[in-house]
Tab-separated table of C-alpha atoms and ligand atoms in Angstrom:
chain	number	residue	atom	x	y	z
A	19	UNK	CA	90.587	8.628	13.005
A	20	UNK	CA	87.101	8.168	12.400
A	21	UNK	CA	84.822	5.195	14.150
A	22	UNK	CA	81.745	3.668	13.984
A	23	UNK	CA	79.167	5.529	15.789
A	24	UNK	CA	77.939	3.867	19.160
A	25	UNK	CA	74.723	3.986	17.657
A	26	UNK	CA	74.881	1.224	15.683
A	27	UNK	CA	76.180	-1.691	18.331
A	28	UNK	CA	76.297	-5.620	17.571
A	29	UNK	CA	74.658	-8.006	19.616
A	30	UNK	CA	77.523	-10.470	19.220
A	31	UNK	CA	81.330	-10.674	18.894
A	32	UNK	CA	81.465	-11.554	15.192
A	33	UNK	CA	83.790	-10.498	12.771
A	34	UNK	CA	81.949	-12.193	9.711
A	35	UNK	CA	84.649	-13.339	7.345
A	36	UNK	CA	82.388	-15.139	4.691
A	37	UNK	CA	79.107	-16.895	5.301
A	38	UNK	CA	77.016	-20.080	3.038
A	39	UNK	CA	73.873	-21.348	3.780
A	40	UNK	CA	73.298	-21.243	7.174
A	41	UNK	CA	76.894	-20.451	8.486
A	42	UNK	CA	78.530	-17.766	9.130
A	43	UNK	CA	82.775	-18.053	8.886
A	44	UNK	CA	84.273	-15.320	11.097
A	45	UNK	CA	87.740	-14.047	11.136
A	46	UNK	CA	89.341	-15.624	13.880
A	47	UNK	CA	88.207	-19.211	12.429
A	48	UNK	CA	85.252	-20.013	14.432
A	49	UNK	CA	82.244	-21.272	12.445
A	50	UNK	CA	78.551	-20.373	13.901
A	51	UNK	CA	74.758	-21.667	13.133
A	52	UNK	CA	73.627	-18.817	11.737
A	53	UNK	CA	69.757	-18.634	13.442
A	54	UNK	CA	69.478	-15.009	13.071
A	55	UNK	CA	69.387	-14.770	9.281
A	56	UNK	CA	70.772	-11.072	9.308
A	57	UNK	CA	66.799	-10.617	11.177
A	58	UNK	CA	64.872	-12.785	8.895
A	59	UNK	CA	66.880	-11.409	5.892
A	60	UNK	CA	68.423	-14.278	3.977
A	61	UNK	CA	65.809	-16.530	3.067
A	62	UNK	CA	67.598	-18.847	0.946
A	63	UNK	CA	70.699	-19.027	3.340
A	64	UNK	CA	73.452	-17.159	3.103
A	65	UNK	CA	75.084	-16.467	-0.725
A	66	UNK	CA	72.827	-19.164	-2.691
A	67	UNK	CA	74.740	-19.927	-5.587
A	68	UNK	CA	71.569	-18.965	-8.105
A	69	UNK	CA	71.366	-15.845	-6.085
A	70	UNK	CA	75.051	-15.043	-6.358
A	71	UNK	CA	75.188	-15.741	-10.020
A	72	UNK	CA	72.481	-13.357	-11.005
A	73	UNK	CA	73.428	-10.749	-8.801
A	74	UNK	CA	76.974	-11.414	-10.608
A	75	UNK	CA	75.520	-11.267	-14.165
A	76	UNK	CA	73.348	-8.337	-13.542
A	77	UNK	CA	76.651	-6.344	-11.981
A	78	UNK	CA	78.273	-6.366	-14.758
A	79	UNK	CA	75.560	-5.674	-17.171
A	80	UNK	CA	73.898	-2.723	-15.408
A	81	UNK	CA	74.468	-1.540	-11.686
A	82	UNK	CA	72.161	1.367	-11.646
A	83	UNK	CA	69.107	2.198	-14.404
A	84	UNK	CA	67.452	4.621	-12.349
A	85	UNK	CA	63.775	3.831	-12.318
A	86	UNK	CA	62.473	7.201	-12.501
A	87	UNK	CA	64.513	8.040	-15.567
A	88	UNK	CA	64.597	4.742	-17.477
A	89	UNK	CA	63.168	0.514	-17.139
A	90	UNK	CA	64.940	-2.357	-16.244
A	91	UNK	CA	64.215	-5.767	-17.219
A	92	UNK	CA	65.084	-7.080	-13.608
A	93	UNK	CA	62.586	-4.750	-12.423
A	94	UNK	CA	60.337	-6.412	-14.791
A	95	UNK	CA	61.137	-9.836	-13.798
A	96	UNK	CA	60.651	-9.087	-10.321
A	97	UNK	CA	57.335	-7.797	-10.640
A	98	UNK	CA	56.603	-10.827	-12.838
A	99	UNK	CA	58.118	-13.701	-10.194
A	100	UNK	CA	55.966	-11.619	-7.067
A	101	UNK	CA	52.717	-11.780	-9.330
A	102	UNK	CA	52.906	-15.571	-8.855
A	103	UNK	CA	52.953	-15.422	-5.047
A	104	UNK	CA	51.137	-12.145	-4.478
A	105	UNK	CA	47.266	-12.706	-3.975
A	106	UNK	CA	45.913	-11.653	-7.271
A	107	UNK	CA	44.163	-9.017	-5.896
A	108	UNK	CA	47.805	-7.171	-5.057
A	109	UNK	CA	48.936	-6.893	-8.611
A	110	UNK	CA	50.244	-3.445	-8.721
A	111	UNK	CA	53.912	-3.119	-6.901
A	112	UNK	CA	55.870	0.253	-6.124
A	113	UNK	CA	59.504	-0.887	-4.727
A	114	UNK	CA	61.976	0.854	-1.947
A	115	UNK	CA	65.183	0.069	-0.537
A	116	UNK	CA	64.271	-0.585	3.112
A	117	UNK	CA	61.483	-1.902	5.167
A	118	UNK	CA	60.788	1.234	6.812
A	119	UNK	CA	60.766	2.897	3.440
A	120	UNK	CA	58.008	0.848	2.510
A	121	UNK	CA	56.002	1.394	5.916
A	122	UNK	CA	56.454	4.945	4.682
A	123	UNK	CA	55.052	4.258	1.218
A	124	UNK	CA	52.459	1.820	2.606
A	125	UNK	CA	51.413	4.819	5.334
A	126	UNK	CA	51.158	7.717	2.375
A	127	UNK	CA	49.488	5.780	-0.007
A	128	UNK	CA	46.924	5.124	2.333
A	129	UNK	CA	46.008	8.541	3.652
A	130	UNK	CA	46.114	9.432	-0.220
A	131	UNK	CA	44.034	6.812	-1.385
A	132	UNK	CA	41.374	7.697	1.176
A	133	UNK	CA	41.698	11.083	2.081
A	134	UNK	CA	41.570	10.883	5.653
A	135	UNK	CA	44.906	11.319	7.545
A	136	UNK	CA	44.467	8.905	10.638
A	137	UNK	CA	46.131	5.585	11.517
A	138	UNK	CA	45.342	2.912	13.748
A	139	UNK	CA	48.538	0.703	14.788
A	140	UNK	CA	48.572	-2.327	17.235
A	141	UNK	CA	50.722	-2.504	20.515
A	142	UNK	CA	53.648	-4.142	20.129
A	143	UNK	CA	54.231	-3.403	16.556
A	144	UNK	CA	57.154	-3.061	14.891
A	145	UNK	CA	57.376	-0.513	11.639
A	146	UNK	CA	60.375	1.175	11.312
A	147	UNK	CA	62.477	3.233	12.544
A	148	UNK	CA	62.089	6.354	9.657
A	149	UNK	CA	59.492	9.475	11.596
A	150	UNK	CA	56.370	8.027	9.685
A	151	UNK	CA	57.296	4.239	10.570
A	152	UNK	CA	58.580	5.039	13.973
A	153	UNK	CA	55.054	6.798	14.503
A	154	UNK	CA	53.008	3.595	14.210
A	155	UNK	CA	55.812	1.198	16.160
A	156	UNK	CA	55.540	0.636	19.133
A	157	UNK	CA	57.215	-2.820	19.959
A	158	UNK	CA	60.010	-0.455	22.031
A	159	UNK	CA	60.400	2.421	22.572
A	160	UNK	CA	63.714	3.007	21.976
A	161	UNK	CA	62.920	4.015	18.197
A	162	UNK	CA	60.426	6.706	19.795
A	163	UNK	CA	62.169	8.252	22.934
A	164	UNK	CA	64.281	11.121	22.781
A	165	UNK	CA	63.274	12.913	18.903
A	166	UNK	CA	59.777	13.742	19.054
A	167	UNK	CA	57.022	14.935	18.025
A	168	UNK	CA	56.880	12.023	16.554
A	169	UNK	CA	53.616	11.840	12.873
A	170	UNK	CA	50.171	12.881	14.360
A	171	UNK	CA	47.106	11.526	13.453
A	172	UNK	CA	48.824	7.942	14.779
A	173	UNK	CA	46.308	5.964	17.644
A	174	UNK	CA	47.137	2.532	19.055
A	175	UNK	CA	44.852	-0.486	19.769
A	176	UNK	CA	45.675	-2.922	22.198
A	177	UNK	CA	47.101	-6.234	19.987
A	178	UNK	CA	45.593	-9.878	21.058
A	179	UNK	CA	48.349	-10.736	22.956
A	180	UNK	CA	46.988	-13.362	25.777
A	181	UNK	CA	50.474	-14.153	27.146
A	182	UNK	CA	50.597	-10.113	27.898
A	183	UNK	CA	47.252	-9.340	29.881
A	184	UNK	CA	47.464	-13.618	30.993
A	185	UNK	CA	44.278	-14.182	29.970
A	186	UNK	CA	42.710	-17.062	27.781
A	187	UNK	CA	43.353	-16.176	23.484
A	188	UNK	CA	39.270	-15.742	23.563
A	189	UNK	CA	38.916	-13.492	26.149
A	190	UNK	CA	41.725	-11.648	25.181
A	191	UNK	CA	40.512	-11.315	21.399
A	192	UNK	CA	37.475	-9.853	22.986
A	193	UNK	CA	39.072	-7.145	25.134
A	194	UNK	CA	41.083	-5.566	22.118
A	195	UNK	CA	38.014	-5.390	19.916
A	196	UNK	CA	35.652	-3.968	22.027
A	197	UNK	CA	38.419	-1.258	23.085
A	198	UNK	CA	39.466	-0.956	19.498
A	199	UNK	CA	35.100	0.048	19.078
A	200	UNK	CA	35.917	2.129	21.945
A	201	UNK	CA	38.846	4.365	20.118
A	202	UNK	CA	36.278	4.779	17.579
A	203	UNK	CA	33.798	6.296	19.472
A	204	UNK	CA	36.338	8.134	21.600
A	205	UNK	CA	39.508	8.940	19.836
A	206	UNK	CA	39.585	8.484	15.826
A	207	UNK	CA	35.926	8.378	14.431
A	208	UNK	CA	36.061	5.639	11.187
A	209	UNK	CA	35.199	8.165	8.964
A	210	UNK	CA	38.627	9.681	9.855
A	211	UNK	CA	40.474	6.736	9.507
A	212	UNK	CA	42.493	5.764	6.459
A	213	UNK	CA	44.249	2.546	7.868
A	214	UNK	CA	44.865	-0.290	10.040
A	215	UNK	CA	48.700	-1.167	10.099
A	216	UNK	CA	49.149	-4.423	11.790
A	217	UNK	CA	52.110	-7.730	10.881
A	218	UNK	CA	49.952	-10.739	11.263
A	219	UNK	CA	52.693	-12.197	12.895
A	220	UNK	CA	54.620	-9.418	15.303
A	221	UNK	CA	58.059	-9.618	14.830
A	222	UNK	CA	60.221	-7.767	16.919
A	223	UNK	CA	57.437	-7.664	19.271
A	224	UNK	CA	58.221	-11.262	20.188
A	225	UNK	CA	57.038	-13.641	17.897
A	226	UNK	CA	53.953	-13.767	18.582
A	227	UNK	CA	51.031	-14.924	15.659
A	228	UNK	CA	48.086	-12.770	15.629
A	229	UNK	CA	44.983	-14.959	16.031
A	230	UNK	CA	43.672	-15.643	13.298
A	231	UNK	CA	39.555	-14.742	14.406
A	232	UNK	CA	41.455	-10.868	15.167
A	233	UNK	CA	42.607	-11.047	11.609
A	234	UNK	CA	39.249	-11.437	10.180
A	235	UNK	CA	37.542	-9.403	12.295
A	236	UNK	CA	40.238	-6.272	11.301
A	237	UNK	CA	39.091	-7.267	7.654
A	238	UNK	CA	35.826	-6.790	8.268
A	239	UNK	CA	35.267	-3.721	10.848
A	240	UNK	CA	38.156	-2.592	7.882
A	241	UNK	CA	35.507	-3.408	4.811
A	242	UNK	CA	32.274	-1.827	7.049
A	243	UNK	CA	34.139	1.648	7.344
A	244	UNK	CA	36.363	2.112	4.006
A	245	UNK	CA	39.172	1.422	5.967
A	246	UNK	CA	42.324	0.503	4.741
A	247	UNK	CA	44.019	-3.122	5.683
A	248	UNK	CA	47.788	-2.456	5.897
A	249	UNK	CA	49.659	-5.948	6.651
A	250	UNK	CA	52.904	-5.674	7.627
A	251	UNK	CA	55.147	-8.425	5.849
A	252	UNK	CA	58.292	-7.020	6.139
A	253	UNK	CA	59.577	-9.599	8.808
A	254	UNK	CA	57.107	-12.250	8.508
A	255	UNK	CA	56.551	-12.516	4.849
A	256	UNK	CA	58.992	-14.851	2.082
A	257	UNK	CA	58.002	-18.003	3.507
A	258	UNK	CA	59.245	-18.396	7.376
A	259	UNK	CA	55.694	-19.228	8.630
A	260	UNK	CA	55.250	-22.414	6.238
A	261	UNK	CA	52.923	-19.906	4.135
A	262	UNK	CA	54.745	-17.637	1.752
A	263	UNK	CA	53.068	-14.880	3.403
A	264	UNK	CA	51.855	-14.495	7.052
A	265	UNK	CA	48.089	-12.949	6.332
A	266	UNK	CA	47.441	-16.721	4.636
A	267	UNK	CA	47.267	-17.510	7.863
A	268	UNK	CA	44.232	-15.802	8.621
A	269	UNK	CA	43.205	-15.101	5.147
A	270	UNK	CA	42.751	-11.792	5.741
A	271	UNK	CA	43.651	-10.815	2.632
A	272	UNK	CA	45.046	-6.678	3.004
A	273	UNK	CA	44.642	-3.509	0.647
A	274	UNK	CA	48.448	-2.687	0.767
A	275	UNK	CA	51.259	-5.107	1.873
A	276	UNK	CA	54.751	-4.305	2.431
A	277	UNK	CA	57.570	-6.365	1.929
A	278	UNK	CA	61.457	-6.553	2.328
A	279	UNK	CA	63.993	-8.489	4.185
A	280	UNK	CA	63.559	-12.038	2.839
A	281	UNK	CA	62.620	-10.986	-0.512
A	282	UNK	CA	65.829	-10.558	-2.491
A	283	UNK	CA	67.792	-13.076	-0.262
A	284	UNK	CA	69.902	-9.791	0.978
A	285	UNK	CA	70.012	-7.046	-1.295
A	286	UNK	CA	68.357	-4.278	0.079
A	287	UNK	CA	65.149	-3.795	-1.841
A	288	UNK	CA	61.653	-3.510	-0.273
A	289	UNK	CA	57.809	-3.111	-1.607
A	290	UNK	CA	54.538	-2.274	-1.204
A	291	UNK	CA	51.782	-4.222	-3.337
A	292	UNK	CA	48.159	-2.905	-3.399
A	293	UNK	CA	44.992	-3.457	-5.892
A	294	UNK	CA	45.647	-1.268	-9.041
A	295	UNK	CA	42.608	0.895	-7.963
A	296	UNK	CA	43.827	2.052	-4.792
A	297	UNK	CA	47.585	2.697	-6.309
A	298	UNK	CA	46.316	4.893	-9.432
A	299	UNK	CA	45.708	6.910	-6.000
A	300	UNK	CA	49.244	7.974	-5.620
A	301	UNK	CA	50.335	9.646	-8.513
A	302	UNK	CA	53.130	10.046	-10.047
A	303	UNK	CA	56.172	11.687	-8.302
A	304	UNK	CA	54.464	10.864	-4.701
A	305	UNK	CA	56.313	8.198	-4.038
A	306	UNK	CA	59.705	7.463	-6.012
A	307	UNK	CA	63.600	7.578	-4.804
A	308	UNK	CA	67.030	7.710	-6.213
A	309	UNK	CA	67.907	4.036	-5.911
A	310	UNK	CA	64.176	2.244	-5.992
A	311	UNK	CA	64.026	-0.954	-7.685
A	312	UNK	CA	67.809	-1.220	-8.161
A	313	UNK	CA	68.739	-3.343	-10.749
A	314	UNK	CA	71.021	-5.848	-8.825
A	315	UNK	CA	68.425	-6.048	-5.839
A	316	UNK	CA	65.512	-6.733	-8.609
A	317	UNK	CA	67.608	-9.635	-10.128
A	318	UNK	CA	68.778	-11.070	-6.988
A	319	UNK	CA	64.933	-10.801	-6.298
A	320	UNK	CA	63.950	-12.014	-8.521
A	321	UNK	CA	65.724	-15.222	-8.597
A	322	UNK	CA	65.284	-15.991	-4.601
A	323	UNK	CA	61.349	-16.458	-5.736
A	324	UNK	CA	62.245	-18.829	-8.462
A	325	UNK	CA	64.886	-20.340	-5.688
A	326	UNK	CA	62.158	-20.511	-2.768
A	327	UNK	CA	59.266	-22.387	-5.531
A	328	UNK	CA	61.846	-24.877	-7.134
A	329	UNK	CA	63.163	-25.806	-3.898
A	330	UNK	CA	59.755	-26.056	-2.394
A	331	UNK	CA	61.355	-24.111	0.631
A	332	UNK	CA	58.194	-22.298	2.365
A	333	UNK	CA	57.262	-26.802	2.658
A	334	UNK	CA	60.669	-26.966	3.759
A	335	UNK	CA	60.601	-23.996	6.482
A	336	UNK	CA	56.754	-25.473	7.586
A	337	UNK	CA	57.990	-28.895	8.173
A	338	UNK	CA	61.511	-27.571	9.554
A	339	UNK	CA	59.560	-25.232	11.702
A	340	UNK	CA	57.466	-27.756	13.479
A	341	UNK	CA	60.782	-30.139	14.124
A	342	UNK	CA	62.062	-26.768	16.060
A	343	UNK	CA	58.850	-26.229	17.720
A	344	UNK	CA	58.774	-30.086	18.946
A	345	UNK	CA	62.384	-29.618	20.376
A	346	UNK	CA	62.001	-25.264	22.104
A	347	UNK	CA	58.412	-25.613	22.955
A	348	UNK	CA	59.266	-27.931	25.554
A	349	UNK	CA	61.020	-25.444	27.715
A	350	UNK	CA	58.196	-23.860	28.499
A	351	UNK	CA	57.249	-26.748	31.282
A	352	UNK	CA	61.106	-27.680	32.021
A	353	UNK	CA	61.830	-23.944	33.364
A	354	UNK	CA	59.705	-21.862	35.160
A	355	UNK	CA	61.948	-18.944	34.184
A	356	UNK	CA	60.587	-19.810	30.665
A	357	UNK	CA	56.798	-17.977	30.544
A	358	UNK	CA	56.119	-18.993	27.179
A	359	UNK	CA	58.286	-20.877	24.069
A	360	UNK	CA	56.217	-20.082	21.049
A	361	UNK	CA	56.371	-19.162	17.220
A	362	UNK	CA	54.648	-19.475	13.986
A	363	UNK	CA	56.686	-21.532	11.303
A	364	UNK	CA	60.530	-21.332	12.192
A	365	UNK	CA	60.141	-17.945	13.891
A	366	UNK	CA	60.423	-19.466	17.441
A	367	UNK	CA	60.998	-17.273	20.108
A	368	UNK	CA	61.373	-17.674	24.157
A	369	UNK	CA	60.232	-15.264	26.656
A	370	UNK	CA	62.129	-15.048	29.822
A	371	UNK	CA	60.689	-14.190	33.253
A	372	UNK	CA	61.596	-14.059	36.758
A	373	UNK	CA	60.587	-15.868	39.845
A	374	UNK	CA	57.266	-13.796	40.076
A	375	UNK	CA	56.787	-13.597	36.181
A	376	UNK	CA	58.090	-10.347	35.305
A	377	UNK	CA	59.638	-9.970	32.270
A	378	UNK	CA	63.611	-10.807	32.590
A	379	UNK	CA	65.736	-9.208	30.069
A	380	UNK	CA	68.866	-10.011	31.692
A	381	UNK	CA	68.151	-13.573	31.573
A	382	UNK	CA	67.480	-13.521	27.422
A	383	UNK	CA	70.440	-11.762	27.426
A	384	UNK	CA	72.326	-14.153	29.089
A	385	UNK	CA	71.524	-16.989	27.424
A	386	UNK	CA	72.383	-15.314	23.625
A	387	UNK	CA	75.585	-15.260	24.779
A	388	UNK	CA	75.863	-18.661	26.345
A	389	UNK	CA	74.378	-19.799	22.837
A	390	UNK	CA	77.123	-17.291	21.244
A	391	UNK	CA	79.651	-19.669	23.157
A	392	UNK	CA	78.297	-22.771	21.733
A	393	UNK	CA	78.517	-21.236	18.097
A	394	UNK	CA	74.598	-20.362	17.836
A	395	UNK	CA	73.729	-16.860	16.886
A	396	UNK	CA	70.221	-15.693	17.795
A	397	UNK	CA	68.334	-12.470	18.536
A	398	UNK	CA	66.555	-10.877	21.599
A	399	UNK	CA	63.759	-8.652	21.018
A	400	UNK	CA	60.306	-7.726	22.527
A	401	UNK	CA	59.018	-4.417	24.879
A	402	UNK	CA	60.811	-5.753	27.857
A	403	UNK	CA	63.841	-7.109	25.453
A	404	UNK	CA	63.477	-10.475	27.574
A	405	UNK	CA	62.651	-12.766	24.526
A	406	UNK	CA	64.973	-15.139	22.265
A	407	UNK	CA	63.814	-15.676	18.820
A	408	UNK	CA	65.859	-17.244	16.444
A	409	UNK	CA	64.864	-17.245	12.306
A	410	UNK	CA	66.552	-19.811	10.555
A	411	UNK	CA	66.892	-20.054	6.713
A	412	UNK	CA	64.621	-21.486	4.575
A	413	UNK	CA	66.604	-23.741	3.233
A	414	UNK	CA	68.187	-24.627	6.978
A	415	UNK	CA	68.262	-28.791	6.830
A	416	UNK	CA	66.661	-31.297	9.615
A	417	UNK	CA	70.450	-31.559	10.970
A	418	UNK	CA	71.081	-28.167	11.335
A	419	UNK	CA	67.709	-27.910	13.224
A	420	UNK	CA	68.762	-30.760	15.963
A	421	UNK	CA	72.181	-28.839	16.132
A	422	UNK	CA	70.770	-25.508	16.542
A	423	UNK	CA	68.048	-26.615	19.157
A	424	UNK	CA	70.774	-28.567	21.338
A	425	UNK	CA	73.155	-25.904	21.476
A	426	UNK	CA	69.617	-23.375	22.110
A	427	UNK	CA	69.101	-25.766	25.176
A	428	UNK	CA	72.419	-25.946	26.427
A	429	UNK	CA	72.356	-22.030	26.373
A	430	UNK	CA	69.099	-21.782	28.545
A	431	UNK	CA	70.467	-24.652	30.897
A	432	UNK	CA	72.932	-23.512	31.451
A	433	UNK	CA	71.742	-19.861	32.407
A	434	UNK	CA	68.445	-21.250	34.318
A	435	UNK	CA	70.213	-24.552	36.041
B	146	PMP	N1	58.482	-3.710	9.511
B	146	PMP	C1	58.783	-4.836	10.182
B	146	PMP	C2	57.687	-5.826	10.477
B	146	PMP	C3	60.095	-5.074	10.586
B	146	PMP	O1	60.387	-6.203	11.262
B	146	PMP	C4	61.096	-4.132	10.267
B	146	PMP	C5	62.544	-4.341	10.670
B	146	PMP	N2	62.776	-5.125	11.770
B	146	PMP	C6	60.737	-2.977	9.573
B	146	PMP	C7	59.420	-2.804	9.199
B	146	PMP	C8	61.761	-1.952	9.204
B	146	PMP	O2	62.637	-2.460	8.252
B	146	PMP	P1	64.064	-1.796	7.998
B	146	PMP	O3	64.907	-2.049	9.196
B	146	PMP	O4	64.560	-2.492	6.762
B	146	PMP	O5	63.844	-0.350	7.760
């Protein structure tokens, strides 16, 4: 009899029966807030009837056009509905299947486009989990341990985390750019260096916003040396920071973005976008794949843009996000086993520590499944696995907010007293 392999464990109980908006049905009848979003994957909740019926008119139309042998309008469409929230500069897009698959493509066009072969990647990152992706993560290092070699030509740069070193955002901002000079002069010279890959908002890391002042400065030191600006969108992009993409932030504007997850609502279909100029670098055959730009994914794509502007839901998800800051931030001074409740938009996160401020996995882990109990899913993440982040929909209402954050701080009360 064959089984699932351990590899691939759940973090909860679930049996998913059927799922809508944000609330997932399981089989034994119990009904849960659905705060994890399949990890920042189903922007427009779960089975949006406009996503649905596309997806459903596209099935039985065409399943499969392969996009190295023939076009497909949804293809088409997709590219067209991006072009509206891409930054014009980004108007040429190659798509993949997953978000490591576009790290990968993101990673080879850049060493093509410049001819160098070196990478700069931030700590705490998260990439991938594919050899090339997995080479520049480094948000755990449970994707690294136990295959290498892992890519060469890979360097890290400490990321502008102040909670991390506990110093002040200013001082901290400092640190990483004078040691980030220092790998220049000591490890990969500019002149060998073909990119920066960095998510302007870490994800799996722990929620954490890169400040904005780092941002800018990457763009720069990035512009001075020919240096390629590789933003990472793949968890932070689609809207869940109340900007549709999380380099607005900043507006750092990058050479290549990836995206995936949130874009198609789903379906698993992922990107890179990039300036014409620097794509007509890759040619043809370099990058490519059996099932890229599959025709379902493209129209269900397609239609969660057109969903996420006619419902004005990145507005939504800003003003949703700030109601959930206003009721997790809190914690923070209520617990002293909370060292920091944070987030950017509605990816909130808390980071658990112990009496002496070590990081505290046990306690994260204990209060996802108190939350389980009360019918809340959430994730943990982060090096130390000790932080809660939850990612709601962007379509999640005001109500399901106040439920979600109650039965959040019944979770953490429960486990912390
Ligand atoms: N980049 C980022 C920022 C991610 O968060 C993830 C997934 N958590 C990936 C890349 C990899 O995506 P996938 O799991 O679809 O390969």
């Amino acid at each position: 009899m064959a089984t699932l392999s351990p590899a691939l464990q759940q973090s909860s109980s679930v049996l998913v029966d059927h799922a809508q908006g944000s609330w997932i049905y399981a089989d034994n009848g119990r009904e849960y807030l659905d705060f994890t979003t399949g990890i920042g994957v189903t922007s427009t909740g779960h089975c949006h009837p406009r996503v649905v019926a596309a997806a459903r008119e596209q099935i039985g139309k065409v399943i499969h056009a392969q996009a190295t042998t023939v076009m497909h309008r949804p293809m088409l469409e997709f590219i067209n509905e991006l072009g509206t929230v891409l930054p014009a500069t980004l108007d040429s897009i190659f798509f993949s299947n997953s978000g490591s698959e576009a790290v990968e493509s993101a990673l080879r066009l850049a060493r093509m486009a410049t001819g160098r072969q070196n990478i700069v990647a931030f700590q705490g990152g998260f990439h991938g989990r594919t050899t090339g992706a997995a080479s520049v993560t480094s948000a755990t290092t449970t994707v690294r341990a136990g295959f290498g070699p892992l890519m060469p030509g890979v360097f890290f740069a400490p990321y502008p985390n102040a909670f991390h070193y506990k110093w002040g955002e200013q001082e901290t901002i400092e640190f990483c750019l004078r040691e980030l000079d220092y790998l220049f002069h000591t490890q990969t010279s500019p002149k060998d260096t073909a990119a920066f890959i960095i998510e302007p908002v870490q994800g799996d890391g722990g929620y954490i916003k890169t400040p904005e002042p780092f941002m800018r400065a990457l763009r720069q030191i990035a512009d001075d040396n020919g240096i390629l600006l590789i933003c990472d969108e793949v968890q932070a992009g689609v809207g869940k920071t109340g900007h549709f993409w999380s380099h607005q932030i900043s507006g750092a504007v990058p050479d290549i973005m990836t995206m995936a997850k949130g874009i198609a609502s789903g379906f698993p279909i992922s990107g890179i976008a990039a300036n014409q100029s620097i794509m007509s670098k890759a040619w043809p055959g370099s990058q490519g794949g059996t099932y890229c730009g599959n025709a379902v994914a493209a129209a269900a794509g397609a239609e969660t843009i057109r969903v996420i502007k006619d419902e004005h839901l990145v507005h939504n998800a800003a003003e949703r996000g700030e109601q959930l800051a206003a009721l997790l931030d809190p914690l923070e001074q209520q617990y002293r086993n909370v060292g920091q409740a944070r987030g950017v938009g509605l990816m909130r996160s808390i980071e658990f520590v112990d009496d002496n401020g070590v990081p505290a996995p046990s306690l994260a882990r204990k209060v996802q499944l108190a939350a389980e109990e009360h019918n809340l899913l959430t994730l943990t993440c982060s090096p130390y696995n000790n932080v809660v982040r939850v990612v709601p929909a962007l379509n999640v209402s005001a109500q399901e907010i106040d439920e979600g954050a109650a039965r959040l701080s019944a979770a953490v009360q429960e486990v912390l007293g």
